[in-house]
Coordinates of C-alpha atoms in Angstrom, one line a residue:
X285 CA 241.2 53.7 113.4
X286 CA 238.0 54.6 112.4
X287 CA 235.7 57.9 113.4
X288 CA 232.7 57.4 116.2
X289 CA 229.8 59.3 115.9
X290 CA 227.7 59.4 119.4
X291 CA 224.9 61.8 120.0
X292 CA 225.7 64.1 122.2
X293 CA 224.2 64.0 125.8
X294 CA 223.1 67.1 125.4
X295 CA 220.3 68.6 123.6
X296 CA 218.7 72.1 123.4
X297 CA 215.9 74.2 123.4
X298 CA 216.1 78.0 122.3
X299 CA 213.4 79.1 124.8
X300 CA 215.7 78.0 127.5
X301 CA 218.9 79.6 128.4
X302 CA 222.0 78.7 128.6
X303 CA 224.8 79.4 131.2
X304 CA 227.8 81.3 129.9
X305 CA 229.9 78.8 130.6
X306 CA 228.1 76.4 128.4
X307 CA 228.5 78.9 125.5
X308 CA 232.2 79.1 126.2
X309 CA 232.4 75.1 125.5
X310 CA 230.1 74.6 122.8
X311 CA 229.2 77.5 121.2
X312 CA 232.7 77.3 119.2
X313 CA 231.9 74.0 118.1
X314 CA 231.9 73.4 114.4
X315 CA 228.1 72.2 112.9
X316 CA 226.0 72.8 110.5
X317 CA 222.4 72.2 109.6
X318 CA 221.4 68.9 107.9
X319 CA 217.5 69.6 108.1
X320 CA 215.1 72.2 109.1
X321 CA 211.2 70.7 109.8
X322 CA 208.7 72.9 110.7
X323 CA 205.5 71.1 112.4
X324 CA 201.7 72.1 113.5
X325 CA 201.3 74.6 110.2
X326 CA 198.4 73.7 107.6
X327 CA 196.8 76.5 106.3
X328 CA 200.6 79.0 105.2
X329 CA 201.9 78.7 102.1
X330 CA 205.6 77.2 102.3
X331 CA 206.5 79.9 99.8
X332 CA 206.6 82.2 102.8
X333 CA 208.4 79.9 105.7
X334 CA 210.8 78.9 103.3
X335 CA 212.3 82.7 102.8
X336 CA 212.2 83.3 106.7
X337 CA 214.2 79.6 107.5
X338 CA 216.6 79.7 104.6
X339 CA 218.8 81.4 107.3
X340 CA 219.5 78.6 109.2
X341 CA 221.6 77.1 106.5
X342 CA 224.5 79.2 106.7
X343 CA 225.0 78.5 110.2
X344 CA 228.7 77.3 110.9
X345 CA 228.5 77.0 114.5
X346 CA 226.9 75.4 117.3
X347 CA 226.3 79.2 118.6
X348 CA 225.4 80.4 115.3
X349 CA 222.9 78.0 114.8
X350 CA 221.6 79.0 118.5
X351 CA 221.5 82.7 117.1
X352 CA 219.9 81.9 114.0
X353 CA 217.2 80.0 115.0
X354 CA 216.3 82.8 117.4
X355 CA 216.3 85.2 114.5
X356 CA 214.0 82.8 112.5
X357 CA 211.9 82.5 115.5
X358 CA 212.1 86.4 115.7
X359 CA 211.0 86.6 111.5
X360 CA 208.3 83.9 111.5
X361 CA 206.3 85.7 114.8
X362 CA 206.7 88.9 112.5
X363 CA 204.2 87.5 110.2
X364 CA 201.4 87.6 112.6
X365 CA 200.5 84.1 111.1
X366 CA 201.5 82.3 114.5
X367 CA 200.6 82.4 118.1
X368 CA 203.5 80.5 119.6
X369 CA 206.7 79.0 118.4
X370 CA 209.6 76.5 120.0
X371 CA 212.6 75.5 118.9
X372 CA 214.3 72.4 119.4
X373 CA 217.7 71.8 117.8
X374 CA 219.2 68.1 118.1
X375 CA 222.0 66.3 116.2
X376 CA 220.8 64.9 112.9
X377 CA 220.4 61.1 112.4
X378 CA 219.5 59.3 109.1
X379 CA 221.5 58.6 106.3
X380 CA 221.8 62.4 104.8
X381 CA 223.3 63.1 108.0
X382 CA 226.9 64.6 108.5
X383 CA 229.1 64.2 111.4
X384 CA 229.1 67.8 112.7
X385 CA 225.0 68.1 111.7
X386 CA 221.8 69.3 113.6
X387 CA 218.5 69.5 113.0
X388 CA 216.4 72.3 114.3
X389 CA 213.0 71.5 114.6
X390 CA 210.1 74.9 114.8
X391 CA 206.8 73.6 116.3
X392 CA 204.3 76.0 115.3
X393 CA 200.4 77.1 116.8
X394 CA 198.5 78.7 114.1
X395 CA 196.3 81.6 115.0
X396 CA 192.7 81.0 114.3
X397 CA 191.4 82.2 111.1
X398 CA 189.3 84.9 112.7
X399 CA 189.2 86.6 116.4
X400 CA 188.4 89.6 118.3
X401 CA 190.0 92.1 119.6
X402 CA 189.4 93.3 122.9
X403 CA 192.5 95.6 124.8
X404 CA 193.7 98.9 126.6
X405 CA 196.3 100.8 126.1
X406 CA 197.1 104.3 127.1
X407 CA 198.1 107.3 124.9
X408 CA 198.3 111.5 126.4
X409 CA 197.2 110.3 129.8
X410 CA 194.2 108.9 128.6
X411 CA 192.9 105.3 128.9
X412 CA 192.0 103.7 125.3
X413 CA 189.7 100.3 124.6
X414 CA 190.0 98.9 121.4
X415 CA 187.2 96.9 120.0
X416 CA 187.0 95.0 116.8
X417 CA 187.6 91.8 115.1
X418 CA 190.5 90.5 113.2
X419 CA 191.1 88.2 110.0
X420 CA 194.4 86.8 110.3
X421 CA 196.2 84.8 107.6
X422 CA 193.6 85.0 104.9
X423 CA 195.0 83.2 102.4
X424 CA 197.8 81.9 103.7
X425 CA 200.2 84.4 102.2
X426 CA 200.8 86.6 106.0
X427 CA 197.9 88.8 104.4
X428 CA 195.4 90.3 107.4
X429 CA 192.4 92.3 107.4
X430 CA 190.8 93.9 110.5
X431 CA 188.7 96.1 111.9
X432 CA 189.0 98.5 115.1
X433 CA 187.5 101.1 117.1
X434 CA 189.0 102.9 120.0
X435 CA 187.2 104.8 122.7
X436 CA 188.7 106.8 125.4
X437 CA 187.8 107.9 128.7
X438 CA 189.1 111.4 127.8
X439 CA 186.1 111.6 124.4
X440 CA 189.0 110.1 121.8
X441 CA 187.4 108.3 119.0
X442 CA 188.9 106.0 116.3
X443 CA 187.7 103.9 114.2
X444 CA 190.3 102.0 111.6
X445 CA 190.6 99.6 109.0
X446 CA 193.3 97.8 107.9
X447 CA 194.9 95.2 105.3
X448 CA 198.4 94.3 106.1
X449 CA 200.8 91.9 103.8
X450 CA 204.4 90.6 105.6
X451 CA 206.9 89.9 103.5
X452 CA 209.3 87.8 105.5
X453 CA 212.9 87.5 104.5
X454 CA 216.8 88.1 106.0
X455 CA 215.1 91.6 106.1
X456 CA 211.6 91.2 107.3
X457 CA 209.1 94.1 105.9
X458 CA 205.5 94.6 105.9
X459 CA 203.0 96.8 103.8
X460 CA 200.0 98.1 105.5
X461 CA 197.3 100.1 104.5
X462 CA 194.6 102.5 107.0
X463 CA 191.4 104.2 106.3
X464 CA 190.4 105.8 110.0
X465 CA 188.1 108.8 111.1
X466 CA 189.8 109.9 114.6
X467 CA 187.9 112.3 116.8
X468 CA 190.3 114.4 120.2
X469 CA 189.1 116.9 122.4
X470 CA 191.3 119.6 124.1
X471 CA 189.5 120.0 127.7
X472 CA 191.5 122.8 128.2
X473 CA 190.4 125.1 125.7
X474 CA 186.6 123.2 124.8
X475 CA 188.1 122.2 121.6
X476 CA 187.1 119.4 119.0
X477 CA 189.8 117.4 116.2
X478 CA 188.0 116.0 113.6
X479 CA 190.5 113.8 111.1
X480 CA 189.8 111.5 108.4
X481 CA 192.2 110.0 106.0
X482 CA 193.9 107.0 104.7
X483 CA 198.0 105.8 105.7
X484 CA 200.0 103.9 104.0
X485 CA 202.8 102.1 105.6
X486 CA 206.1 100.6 104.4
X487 CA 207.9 98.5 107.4
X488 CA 211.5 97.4 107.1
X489 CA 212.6 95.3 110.2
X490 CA 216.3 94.4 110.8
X491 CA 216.9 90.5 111.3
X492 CA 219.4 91.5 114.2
X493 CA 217.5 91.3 117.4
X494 CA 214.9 93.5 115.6
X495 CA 216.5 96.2 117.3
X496 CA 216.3 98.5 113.8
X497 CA 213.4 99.2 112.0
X498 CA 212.8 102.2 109.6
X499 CA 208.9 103.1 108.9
X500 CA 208.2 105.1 105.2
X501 CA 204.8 106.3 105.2
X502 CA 201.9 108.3 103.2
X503 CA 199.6 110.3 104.6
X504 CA 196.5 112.1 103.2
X505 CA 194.3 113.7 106.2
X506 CA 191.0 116.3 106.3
X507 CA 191.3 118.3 109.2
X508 CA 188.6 119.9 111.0
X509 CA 189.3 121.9 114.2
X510 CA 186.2 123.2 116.0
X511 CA 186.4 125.7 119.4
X512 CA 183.3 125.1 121.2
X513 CA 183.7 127.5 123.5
X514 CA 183.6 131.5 123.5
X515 CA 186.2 131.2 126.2
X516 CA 188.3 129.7 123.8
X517 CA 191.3 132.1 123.2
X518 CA 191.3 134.4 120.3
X519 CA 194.3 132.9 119.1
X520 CA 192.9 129.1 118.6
X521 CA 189.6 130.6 117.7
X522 CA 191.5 132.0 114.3
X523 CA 192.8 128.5 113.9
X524 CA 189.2 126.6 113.6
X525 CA 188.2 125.6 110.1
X526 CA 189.3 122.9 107.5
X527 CA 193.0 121.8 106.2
X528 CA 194.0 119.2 104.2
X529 CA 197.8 117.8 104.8
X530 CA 199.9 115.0 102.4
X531 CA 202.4 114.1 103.4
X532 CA 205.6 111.7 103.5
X533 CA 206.9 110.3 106.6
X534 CA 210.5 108.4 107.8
X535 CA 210.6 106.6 110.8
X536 CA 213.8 105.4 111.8
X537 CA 214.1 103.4 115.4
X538 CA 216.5 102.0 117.4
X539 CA 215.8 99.9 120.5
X540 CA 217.7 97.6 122.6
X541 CA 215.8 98.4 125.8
X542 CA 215.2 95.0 127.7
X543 CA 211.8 96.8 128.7
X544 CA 209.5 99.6 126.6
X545 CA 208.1 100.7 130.0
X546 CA 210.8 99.9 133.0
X547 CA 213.9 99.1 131.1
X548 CA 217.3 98.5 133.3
X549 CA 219.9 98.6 130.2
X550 CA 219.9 99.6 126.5
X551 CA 218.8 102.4 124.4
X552 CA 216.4 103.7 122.4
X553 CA 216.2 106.3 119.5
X554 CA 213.4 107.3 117.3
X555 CA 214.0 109.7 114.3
X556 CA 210.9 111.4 112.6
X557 CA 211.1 113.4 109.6
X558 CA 208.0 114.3 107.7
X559 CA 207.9 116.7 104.7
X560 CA 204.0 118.0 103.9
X561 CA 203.0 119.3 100.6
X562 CA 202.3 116.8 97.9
X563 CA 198.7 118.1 97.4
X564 CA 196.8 120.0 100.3
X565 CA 196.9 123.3 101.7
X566 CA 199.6 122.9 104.2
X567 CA 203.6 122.9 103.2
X568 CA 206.2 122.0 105.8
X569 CA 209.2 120.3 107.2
X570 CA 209.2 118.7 110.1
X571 CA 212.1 117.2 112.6
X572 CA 211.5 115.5 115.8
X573 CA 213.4 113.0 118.2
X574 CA 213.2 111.0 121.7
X575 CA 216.3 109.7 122.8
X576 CA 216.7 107.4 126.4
X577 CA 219.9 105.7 127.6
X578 CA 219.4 103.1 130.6
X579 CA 222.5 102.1 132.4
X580 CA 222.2 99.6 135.7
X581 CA 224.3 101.3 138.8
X582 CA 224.0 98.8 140.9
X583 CA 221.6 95.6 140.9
X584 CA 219.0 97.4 142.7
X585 CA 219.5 101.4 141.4
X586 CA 219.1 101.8 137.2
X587 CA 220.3 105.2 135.5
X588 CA 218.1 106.7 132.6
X589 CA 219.0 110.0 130.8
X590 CA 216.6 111.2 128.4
X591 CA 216.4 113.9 125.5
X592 CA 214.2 115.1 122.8
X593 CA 213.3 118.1 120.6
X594 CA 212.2 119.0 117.2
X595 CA 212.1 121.8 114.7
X596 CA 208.9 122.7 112.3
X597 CA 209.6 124.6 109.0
X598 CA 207.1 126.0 107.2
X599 CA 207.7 125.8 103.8
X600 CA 205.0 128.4 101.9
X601 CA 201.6 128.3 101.3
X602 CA 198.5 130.4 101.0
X603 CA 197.1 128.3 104.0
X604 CA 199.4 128.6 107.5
X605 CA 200.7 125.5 109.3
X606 CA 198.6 125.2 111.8
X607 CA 198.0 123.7 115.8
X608 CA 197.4 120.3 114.5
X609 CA 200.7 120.3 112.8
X610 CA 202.8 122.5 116.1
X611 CA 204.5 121.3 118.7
X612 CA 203.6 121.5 122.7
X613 CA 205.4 121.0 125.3
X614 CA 204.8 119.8 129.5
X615 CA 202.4 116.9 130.9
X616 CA 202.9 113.9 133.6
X617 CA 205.1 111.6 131.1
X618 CA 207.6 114.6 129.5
X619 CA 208.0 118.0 131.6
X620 CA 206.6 116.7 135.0
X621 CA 205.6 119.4 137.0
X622 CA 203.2 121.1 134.4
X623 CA 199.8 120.7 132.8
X624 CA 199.6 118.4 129.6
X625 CA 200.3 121.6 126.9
X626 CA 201.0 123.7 130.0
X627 CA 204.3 125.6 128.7
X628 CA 203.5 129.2 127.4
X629 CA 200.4 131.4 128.2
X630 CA 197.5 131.1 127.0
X631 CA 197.1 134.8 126.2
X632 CA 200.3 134.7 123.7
X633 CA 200.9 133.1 120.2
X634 CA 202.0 129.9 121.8
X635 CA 198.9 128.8 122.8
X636 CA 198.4 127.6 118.8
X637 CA 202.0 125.6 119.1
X638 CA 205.6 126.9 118.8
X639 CA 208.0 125.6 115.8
X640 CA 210.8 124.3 117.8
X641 CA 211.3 122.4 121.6
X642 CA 213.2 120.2 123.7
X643 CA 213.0 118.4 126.7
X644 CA 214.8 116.7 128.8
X645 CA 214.8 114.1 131.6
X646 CA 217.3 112.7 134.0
X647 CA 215.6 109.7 137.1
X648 CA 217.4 107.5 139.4
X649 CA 215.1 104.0 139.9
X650 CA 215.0 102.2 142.7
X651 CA 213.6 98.6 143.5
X652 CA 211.0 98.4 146.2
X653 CA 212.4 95.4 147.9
X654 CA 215.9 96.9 148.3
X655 CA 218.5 94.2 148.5
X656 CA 216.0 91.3 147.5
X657 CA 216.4 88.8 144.5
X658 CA 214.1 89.5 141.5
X659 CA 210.5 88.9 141.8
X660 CA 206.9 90.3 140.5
X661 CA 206.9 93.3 142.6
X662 CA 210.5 94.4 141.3
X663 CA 209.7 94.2 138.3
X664 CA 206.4 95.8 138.1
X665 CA 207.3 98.9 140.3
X666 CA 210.1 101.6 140.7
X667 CA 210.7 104.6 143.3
X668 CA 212.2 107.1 140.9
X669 CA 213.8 110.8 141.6
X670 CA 213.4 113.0 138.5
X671 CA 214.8 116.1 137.3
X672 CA 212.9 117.7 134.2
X673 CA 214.1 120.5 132.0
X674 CA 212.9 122.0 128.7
X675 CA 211.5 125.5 126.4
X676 CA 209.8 125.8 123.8
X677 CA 209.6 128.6 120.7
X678 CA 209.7 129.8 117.3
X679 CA 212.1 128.9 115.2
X680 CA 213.2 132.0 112.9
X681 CA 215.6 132.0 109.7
X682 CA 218.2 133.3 112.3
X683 CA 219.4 129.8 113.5
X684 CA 222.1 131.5 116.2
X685 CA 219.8 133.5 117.5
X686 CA 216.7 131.2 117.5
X687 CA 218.9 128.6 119.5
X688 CA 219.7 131.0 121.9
X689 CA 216.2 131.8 122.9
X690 CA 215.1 127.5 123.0
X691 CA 217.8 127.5 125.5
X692 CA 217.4 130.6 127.4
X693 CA 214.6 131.0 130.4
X694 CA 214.4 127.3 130.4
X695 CA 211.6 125.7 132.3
X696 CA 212.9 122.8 135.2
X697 CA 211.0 120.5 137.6
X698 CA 211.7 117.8 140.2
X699 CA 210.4 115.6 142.3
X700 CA 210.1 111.7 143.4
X701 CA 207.9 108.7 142.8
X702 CA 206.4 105.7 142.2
X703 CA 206.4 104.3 138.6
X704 CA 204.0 101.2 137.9
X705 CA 203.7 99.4 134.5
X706 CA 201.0 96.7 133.4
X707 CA 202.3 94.1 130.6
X708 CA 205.3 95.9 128.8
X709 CA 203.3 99.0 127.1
X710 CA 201.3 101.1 130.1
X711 CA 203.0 102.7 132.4
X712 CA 201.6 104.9 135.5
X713 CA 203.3 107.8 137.4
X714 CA 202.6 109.1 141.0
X715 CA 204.5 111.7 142.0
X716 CA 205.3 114.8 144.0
X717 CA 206.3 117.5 141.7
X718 CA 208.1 120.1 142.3
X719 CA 208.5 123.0 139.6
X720 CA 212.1 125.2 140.6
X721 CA 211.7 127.7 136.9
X722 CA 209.3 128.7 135.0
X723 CA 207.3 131.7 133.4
X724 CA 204.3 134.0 134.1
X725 CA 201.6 132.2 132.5
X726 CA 202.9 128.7 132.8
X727 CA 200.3 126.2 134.5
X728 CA 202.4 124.7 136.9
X729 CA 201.3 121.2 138.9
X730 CA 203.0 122.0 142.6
X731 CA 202.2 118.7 144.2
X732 CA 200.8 115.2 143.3
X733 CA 200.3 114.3 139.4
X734 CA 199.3 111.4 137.8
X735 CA 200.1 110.4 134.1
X736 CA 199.5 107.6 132.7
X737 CA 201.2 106.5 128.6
X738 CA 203.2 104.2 126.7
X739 CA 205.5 107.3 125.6
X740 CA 207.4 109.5 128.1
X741 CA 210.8 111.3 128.8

C-alpha cells in the first residue's frame, strides 16, 4: 500500500487570521520547512536576511511555522530596510520536497534609497513637526543616516543627526548614534534650556512578540539654563548657568498593550536607571518607573490601573544636581487636575525639582457607541472616569522617614472625559477635573483641561 501525497486544500497567509478552531485542527500538525524564498529585494545584502530567516528552520509544526514566520516578519521590518512584507506559506513541491514540508514565501517592498520626513507627534502637551530627510539602507547592510529638526508650537527646538546599523538575529539589536542641539522654554517661570550633546544607543529587542526590549545608552550633554525673567523665583534664578552631565543609561521595557494610546488588554512596564558621573560636573543616581495594567470588564467598559515614581541620589560633587536633572510632578497626561509642574509652591525649594515622586492613576473607559460592534469611532474615542493621586519630595538618607513624608499629605484629583487618539502615538484629553486634596501653593486646574502626549498615567 503505498503513501499519497495531495496538497492540501488549504493554504495560508500570515497577514490573515485564522479561527481558533482552525488552530485546534492544524496547528498540531507535524511539518517542517523545505524552502524559504524571499522576493522583491535587490539592493540588501543576503548576509543580513539570511540571520533574521534562519528561524524558520527549526519549526516542527504547522503552528510553529505560523509563529515563526510572524517573528521573521517581526525581525526583518526591524531593520528599517523594508516598507511592507507578506507571507505566504504553502506545501512544498519539487523533488527536495518531504511529505510533511512547506514553503514559506516573504514578498518584500524595499524602501527607496532616500526620502523625507515630514510628521507630528506630541511630547509635554506640546505639538511637535519633524522635518528632515532620510538615507535608508545605504549600503545594503540595515545601515541609515538622517537628518531631523523638530519645532514645536510651545518654542521646542531640535535639531538631530543620526547613523543607525541593525543587526538582525534570534535577538534583533541595533546601534545608533545622535549629535542634537535641543532648545525648551518653561512659560511658567520665562525660562530657557539650552542642550547640546551626542547619545549613543545600544538596542536589544526580544524575538518574542517584541514585547522586551532593553536600551544601554551614553550620554554626554552641555547644559545651559537661562531665567529671562526678574520674576523668575530666586530659587531657579540660583540654578541658571552651565553643567555638563555623562552619563550611562538602562532601559528596560515590557509591553504587551494591543494599543500604546487606547489599549483594552496587556501591560506595560518601563524601568530607567541612569548613573551620572563619568566626566562632568554633576554625580547622581537615578531610579524611575511607569507601570499600566489594562484589563477588559466587559466588551464595551476596559480597566486600566496605573503607577509610577522615582528616586534621585546625588552622589557628591562640587557642582549640585540640578532642575534639569529633578523630578516634577502634575499636568493633563499624569496628575490631572493641576498645572504641568504644578505640585509644590513656587516660593519653596521645590520649585528647582524634588528627589523622589509617585503618581498614580486608576480610569474606567467606555465606548461611545455603547452596545455596538467595533467600528472607527470605538476605536478612536473613549469616555473615561479618572481618579489621580500622587506627592512629591526630598529624598533624605533616612529612608523610613523619607517614605513616610512621599506618602503623607498626598495630592488627589478626579474627574471624567473624553480621550481621542490619532494613529497609535497621540493621544488627546478633554476633561472636567476635579482636585478633592492638595496644598497651599499648588496650582490647581478646577474645571476643563486639555493635554495632549504620547506618555501619560
Amino acid at each position: 500500500m503505498g503513501n499519497l501525497y495531495a496538497k492540501p486544500y488549504h493554504e495560508f497567509n500570515i497577514n490573515q487570521k485564522l479561527s481558533l478552531q482552525d488552530f485546534k485542527l492544524l496547528g498540531n500538525q507535524e511539518a517542517r520547512v523545505d524552502q524559504v524564498q524571499l522576493h522583491g529585494y535587490s539592493k540588501t545584502k543576503d548576509l543580513i536576511l539570511e540571520s533574521s530567516i534562519n528561524l524558520m528552520f527549526t519549526s516542527n509544526s504547522l503552528k510553529n511555522i505560523i509563529n515563526n514566520a510572524e517573528i521573521v516578519r517581526k525581525n526583518l521590518m526591524s531593520l528599517n530596510c523594508f516598507e511592507n512584507i507578506s507571507v505566504n506559506i504553502d506545501v512544498s513541491s519539487g523533488s527536495n520536497s518531504t511529505p510533511n514540508g512547506y514553503k514559506v514565501t516573504f514578498n518584500v517592498q524595499e524602501l527607496t534609497f532616500a526620502s523625507s520626513i515630514l510628521h507630528s507627534v506630541a511630547r509635554d502637551n506640546e505639538g511637535i513637526v519633524k522635518l528632515g530627510f532620510k538615507l535608508n539602507n545605504i549600503t545594503g547592510h540595515a545601515n541609515h543616516f538622517k537628518i531631523e529638526s523638530s519645532i514645536g508650537n510651545g518654542g521646542t527646538q531640535k535639531y538631530d543627526a543620526c547613523i543607525s546599523k541593525h543587526i538582525p538575529g534570534s535577538i534583533s539589536s541595533c546601534i545608533s548614534g545622535h549629535i542634537f542641539k535641543k532648545k525648551s522654554y518653561w512659560n511658567t517661570v520665562h525660562g530657557v534650556f539650552d542642550e547640546w550633546g551626542t547619545l549613543f544607543d545600544l538596542l536589544f529587542l526580544s524575538p518574542y512578540k517584541s514585547h522586551f526590549s532593553q536600551n544601554l545608552q551614553y550620554e554626554g550633554v552641555i547644559r545651559d539654563i537661562n531665567m529671562l525673567s526678574k520674576e523668575s523665583p530666586f530659587k531657579l534664578r540660583e540654578e541658571s548657568g552651565f553643567s555638563v552631565k555623562s552619563s550611562i543609561k538602562h532601559i528596560t521595557t515590557i509591553d504587551t498593550r494591543d494599543s500604546k494610546v487606547l489599549a483594552n488588554e496587556g501591560l506595560f512596564f518601563q524601568m530607567v536607571m541612569e548613573v551620572a558621573g563619568f566626566g562632568g560636573d554633576v554625580k547622581f543616581l537615578r531610579n524611575y518607573f511607569t507601570s499600566q495594567f489594562y484589563s477588559k470588564i466587559t466588551k464595551d467598559v476596559v480597566f486600566q490601573g496605573s503607577f509610577g515614581g522615582g528616586v534621585l541620589t546625588d552622589l557628591g560633587t562640587f557642582k549640585n544636581v540640578n532642575m534639569m536633572d529633578r523630578f516634577f510632578l502634575g499636568g493633563p497626561m499624569t496628575l490631572r487636575g493641576f498645572q504641568s509642574r504644578g505640585i509644590g509652591n513656587l516660593n519653596e525649594n521645590v520649585v528647582a525639582g524634588v528627589t523622589s515622586y509617585w503618581v498614580s492613576a486608576v480610569h474606567i473607559y467606555v465606548k461611545p457607541l455603547f452596545g455596538m460592534e467595533s467600528n472607527r469611532i470605538n476605536e478612536a474615542i473613549r469616555l473615561h472616569l479618572f481618579c489621580n493621586a500622587g506627592n512629591i519630595s526630598f529624598f533624605g538618607k533616612d529612608t523610613k522617614s523619607s517614605l513616610e513624608r512621599t506618602f503623607k499629605d498626598f495630592r488627589l484629583s478626579t474627574g471624567f472625559g473624553v480621550v481621542a487618539r490619532i494613529g497609535n502615538s497621540i493621544r488627546f484629553e478633554f476633561n472636567l477635573c476635579s482636585p478633592l486634596q492638595y496644598s497651599a501653593g499648588d496650582r490647581i486646574v478646577d474645571g476643563f483641561q486639555f493635554g495632549v502626549g504620547a506618555n501619560f498615567i
